[in-house]
Amino acid sequence: MKKTIFTFTLLIAVITNAQQTLLTPDNIDEVIKELTLEEKARLLVGRYDNGKGVPGAAGVIQDIERFGLPPVALTDGPAGVRIAPTRPGDTATYYATGFPIGTALACTWNTDLVEEIGAAIGNEVLEYGCDVLLAPGINIHRSPLCGRDFEYFSEDPVLAGNIAAAYVNGVQSNGVGTSVKHFAVNSQETNRFEVDEVVSQRALREIYLKPFQIALSKSNPWTIMSSYNRLNGTWTQSSRELLTDILRDEWGYDGLIMTDWTDGRPSAERVYAGNSLLMPGYAEQETDIIESVRNGSLSMEDVDRQVRHVLDLILKTPHYKGYSFSNKPDLKAHAALTRSAAPEGMVLLENRDSALPIVNPGKVALFGRTSYDFMAGGLGSGDVNKAYIVNLSDGLTNAGFQVDGRLKNYYEAQRNLREKTKEIAGEWSADFEPVLSDRNIARLAEDNDVAVITFGRQAGEWADRHIDNDFNISNDERALLERVTEAFHALGKKVIVVLNTGGVMETASWKHIPDAILLAWQPGQEAGNAVADVISGVAFPSGKLSMTFPLTVSDVPANNNFPTGSGSDFGDARRNHDYTLHDEDIYVGYRYFTSFDKPVSYPFGYGLSYTEFEYGKPVVRATRDGFEASIDVKNTGNAPGKEVVQLYVGAPAGEMEKPVFELKGFAKTAALQPGESQTLRFVVNSMDLASFNEDSSQWQTEAGNYRLMFGASANDIRATASFNQKKPLTKTVGNVLQPNRQLNRLTRK
Ligand code: BGC
């Protein structure tokens, strides 16, 4: 009897004790002590869907009730929240707003705007009951053929890093988290789980890690996602050098590191490397962690270190704080935001004789199948389930244009036919462009005031892009453009091309044909309205390219070392499949084209406007840590507009070879009316002028005269100045992540 009472009392004590150990910010150590090994493993291994997350979201961190640890819901981005729009047995809908793709955001060069969009996306994360948004993606645009470039920002680390920080700050202003991904060098989709990206330490530091480093210095993302690929021989997820030596110890990151959604890799080594959360997570991985601790191959300290990051994160989440979400974010307000923001990322590539804007909307012949099937965003985990996409045909109609009905019917009939016979909507390949007879085109030219032709391109996760009928325009598209232009020009009427793409396209061979080319990107769910706003002059385009448009794909320095369907040798390990050599080294994007004096179709930073800008004389002032520069920009044209000024810096000749110049700062004016001007300011730290010297594992800023170039693009420098760095500066870091294969590094020597 006595024994029963004792056991009963003990049981009560255990229960009471358990109830008292609910996690609070002050008792993390205690909770870690009390968690069993099984519970710790449970925290380190997520689930794709255990019924406790948000339907259609990407995953959850598992809950542990006795410590008051709620499930934590992770959902994809970056163009908005990706959850299921409907739920079984529920008549409500859960559509999220489709915002412009990452590339379009970067082309705004407007960190305030990106922060505002981030804040709206974060609000949807919160109100749909999620805790962490798996975005932004900030991998470098190494090749225009990467299938996921549309999610990523730029070929330049300074632009990508600053846009990322703005995005993170915006989303997290709602008290929800972000995951900056994919760390690192996830620059191709082909064989993405296995491919070994072989990169020099210098290119790694200066190009591929830099955007992450900048983003972390200007924002505090709750999480970072380690990528799928290998880097210099080791999976990034298993690389302690990358995740612990660099990210944690060198950069001081103390948030949570989660793996990208990977199956079947050793768990213990990934926890040891620095991941706190294995996603999407399987029961066997928990067992693996438990057994590894028991057999001594993983230490409890390593487990506890990562568990602490999970607990730290949980404490910040809306779920932990008991936020009562509405499932009703203000979708109308967000739709208005996406519409007004999209033109800021659209790039006006050509505008002969002020073909745009068309201020008196008239009759428009709208060509190209994509005009009637406009694409708001890309495919894969970055695809948002939005309630609608405004087609260009509807957008132009809303703007007061009369869209030719016969042509509209023709394209819609072609689509229906195509859907029935071959492909599904939205996934038509570019080699199919319905062919119209010359007679029909001539009649359309007679009956309409202007022609608009849309060329569309879709891409996404899993696959890299093709060269033919994808990067290059197809024969059908070229024929359409030529024949329509001939017919309309014969009657003195203009032809506008709209590019509805997530990635770069070849333009050099055809850009002289139409009167204007508007690169609209994939501008979010209000696409058609936003494009029509720009065409009609209700809004003006103010985007500039965040990447170079080369003359041909073979001009891209990475081209020989990127999966293009050719160039792979089928030996034991296939080049560009099992391993990819970054022979172009630091010469990515404009760093290559400008340093090697290669012509391009449109340079990095390029974009026309409906007006003209004049740059004043720059003023430079040395500061304690570097310099501050300012320049006046004046709208000297006849229409309102915004100008992006890029600050490129050329280093003095020194020990290391360097690109002729590199972007070190940028700024965008507010909307300037004709005659109005604004002073733009740039702050640069001398340490940001450093290059990475592999021989000494040092960042080095050499002393001497630095040339400051204020550009309207990388090929259009409008004003120059200089800055004298009095003393050399160095910072020594760990000699880690050495390449495991021989590289034939591009050099100017
Ligand atoms: C993608 C990530 C994404 C994750 C979760 C992966 O396949 O690479 O970007 O966040 O899936 O959906």
Short mmCIF file of N, CA and C in Angstrom, two decimals, residues 77-81 97-102 121 135 167 376-377 382 384:
data_model
loop_
_atom_site.label_atom_id
_atom_site.label_comp_id
_atom_site.label_asym_id
_atom_site.label_seq_id
_atom_site.Cartn_x
_atom_site.Cartn_y
_atom_site.Cartn_z
N GLY A 77 8.22 30.62 -50.30
CA GLY A 77 8.19 31.89 -50.99
C GLY A 77 9.01 31.66 -52.24
N PRO A 78 9.62 32.68 -52.82
CA PRO A 78 9.68 34.08 -52.37
C PRO A 78 8.61 35.00 -52.97
N ALA A 79 7.87 34.57 -54.00
CA ALA A 79 6.95 35.53 -54.64
C ALA A 79 5.64 35.66 -53.87
N GLY A 80 5.60 35.10 -52.67
CA GLY A 80 4.39 35.12 -51.85
C GLY A 80 4.34 33.83 -51.05
N VAL A 81 3.26 33.68 -50.29
CA VAL A 81 3.13 32.50 -49.42
C VAL A 81 2.57 31.33 -50.22
N THR A 97 -1.29 36.26 -52.19
CA THR A 97 -0.98 37.20 -53.26
C THR A 97 0.29 36.77 -53.99
N GLY A 98 0.21 36.77 -55.31
CA GLY A 98 1.40 36.49 -56.13
C GLY A 98 2.10 37.80 -56.44
N PHE A 99 3.25 38.00 -55.85
CA PHE A 99 4.04 39.23 -56.05
C PHE A 99 5.02 39.02 -57.21
N PRO A 100 5.69 40.09 -57.67
CA PRO A 100 6.70 39.90 -58.72
C PRO A 100 7.79 38.93 -58.27
N ILE A 101 8.33 38.20 -59.22
CA ILE A 101 9.40 37.24 -58.92
C ILE A 101 10.65 37.96 -58.37
N GLY A 102 11.52 37.17 -57.75
CA GLY A 102 12.73 37.74 -57.14
C GLY A 102 13.54 38.61 -58.08
N ILE A 121 4.12 40.40 -47.65
CA ILE A 121 4.23 38.93 -47.70
C ILE A 121 4.26 38.38 -46.27
N ALA A 135 12.28 31.91 -47.74
CA ALA A 135 12.71 32.88 -48.75
C ALA A 135 13.45 34.00 -48.00
N TYR A 167 14.27 42.57 -48.04
CA TYR A 167 13.18 41.59 -48.07
C TYR A 167 13.02 40.95 -46.68
N ALA A 376 2.43 34.96 -64.14
CA ALA A 376 2.67 35.82 -62.98
C ALA A 376 3.98 35.49 -62.30
N GLY A 377 4.37 34.20 -62.37
CA GLY A 377 5.57 33.77 -61.65
C GLY A 377 6.12 32.50 -62.26
N GLY A 382 8.57 27.93 -55.71
CA GLY A 382 8.42 29.38 -55.73
C GLY A 382 7.11 29.82 -56.38
N VAL A 384 3.25 30.52 -56.35
CA VAL A 384 2.25 30.88 -55.33
C VAL A 384 0.85 30.49 -55.84
#
